[in-house]
C-alpha positions as CSV (number, residue, x, y, z in Angstrom):
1,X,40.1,-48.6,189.1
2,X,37.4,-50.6,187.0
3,X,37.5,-51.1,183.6
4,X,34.7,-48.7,181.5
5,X,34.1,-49.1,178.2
6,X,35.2,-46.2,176.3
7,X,32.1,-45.2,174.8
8,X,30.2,-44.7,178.1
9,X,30.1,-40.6,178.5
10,X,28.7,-38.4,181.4
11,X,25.7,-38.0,179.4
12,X,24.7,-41.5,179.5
13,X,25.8,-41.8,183.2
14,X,23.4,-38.9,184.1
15,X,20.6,-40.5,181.4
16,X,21.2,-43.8,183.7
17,X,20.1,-41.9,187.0
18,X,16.6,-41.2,185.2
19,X,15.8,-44.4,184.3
20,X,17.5,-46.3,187.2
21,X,14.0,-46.0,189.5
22,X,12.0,-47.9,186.0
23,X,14.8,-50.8,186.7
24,X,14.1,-50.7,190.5
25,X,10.5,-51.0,189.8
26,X,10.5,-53.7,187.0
27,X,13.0,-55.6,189.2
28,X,10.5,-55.6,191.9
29,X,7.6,-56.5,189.8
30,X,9.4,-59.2,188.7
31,X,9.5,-60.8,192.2
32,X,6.0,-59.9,192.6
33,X,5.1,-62.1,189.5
34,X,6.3,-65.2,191.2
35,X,4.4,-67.7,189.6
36,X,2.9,-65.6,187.2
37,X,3.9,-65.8,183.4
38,X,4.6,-62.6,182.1
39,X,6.2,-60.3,179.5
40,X,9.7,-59.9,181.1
41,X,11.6,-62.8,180.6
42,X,15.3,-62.2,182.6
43,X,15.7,-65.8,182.1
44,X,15.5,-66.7,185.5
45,X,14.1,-69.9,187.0
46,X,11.9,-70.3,190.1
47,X,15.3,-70.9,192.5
48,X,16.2,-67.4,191.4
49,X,13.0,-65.8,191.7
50,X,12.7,-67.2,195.5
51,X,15.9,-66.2,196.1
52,X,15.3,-62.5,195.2
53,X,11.8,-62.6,196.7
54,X,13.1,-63.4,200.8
55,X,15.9,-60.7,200.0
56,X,18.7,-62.5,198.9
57,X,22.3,-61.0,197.6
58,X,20.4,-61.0,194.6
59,X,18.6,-57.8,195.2
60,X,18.9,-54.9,192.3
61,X,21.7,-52.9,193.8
62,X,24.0,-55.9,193.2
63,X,22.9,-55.9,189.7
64,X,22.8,-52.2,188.8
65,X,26.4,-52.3,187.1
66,X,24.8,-54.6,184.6
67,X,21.4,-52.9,184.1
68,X,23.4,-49.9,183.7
69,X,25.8,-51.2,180.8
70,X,22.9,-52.8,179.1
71,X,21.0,-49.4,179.3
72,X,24.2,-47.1,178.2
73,X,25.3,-50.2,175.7
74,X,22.1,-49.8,173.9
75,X,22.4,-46.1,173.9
76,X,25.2,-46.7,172.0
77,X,24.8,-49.5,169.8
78,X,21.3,-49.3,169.3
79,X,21.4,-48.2,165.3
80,X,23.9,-50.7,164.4
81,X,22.4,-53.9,166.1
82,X,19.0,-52.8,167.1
83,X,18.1,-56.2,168.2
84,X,20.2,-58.3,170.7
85,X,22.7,-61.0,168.5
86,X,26.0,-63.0,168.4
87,X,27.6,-60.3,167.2
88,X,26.4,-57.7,170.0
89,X,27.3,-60.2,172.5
90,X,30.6,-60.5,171.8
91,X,31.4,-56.9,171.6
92,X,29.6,-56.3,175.1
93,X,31.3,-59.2,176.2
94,X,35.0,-57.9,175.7
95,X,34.1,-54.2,177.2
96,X,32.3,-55.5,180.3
97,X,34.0,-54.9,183.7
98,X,32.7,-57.8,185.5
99,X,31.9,-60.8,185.1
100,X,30.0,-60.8,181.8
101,X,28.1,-64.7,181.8
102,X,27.0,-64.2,185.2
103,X,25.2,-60.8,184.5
104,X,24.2,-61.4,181.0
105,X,20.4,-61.8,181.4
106,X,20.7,-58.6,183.0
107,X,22.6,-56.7,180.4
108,X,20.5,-58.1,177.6
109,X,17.2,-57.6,179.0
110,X,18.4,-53.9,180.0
111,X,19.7,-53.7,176.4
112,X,16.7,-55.1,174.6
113,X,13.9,-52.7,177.4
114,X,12.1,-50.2,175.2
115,X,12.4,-46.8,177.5
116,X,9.9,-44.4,177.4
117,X,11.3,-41.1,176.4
């Protein structure tokens, strides 16, 4: 069994599900901004971007567990640190099931998305 953080509920599991499509999406528009500057820094070079873009392991599915803990993190922690900081970090850091440095531009930029209600 994986590790959960213990303030992840079934309500934020079934909120996930909603909004998982919007992080499909914005993963693919990220691809399809190759080369383009945009609004939606991961913090991903141009190696990453090609990789992802001629369907790499990269793809989303392999990085839903971090969307998802950024997007149920912020649900959570959103009134006490409502920006991303040291602080934040550190507490994601220690209740994250894998590995936390590799999928950290994922969690933070899922934690920092502004969601449409």
């Amino acid at each position: 069994m994986t590790k959960q953080a213990e303030w992840y509920t079934k309500e934020d599991l079934s909120t996930w599900e909603r909004v998982k499509r919007a992080f499909a999406n914005d993963w693919e528009q990220t691809k399809a901004d190759f080369g383009v500057e945009g609004n939606r820094d991961m913090d991903q070079d141009v190696d990453d971007t090609v990789k992802q873009a001629a369907g790499s392991k990269d793809a989303f599915e392999n990085r839903e567990q971090a969307f998802r803990f950024g997007y149920v993190a912020q649900r959570h922690y959103q009134s006490d640190y409502p920006t991303w900081n040291a602080d934040l970090e550190t507490r994601l850091k220690n209740d994250y099931p894998g590995d936390f440095t590799q999928d950290r531009p994922y969690i933070r930029h899922a934690y920092t998305y502004h969601y449409a209600d």
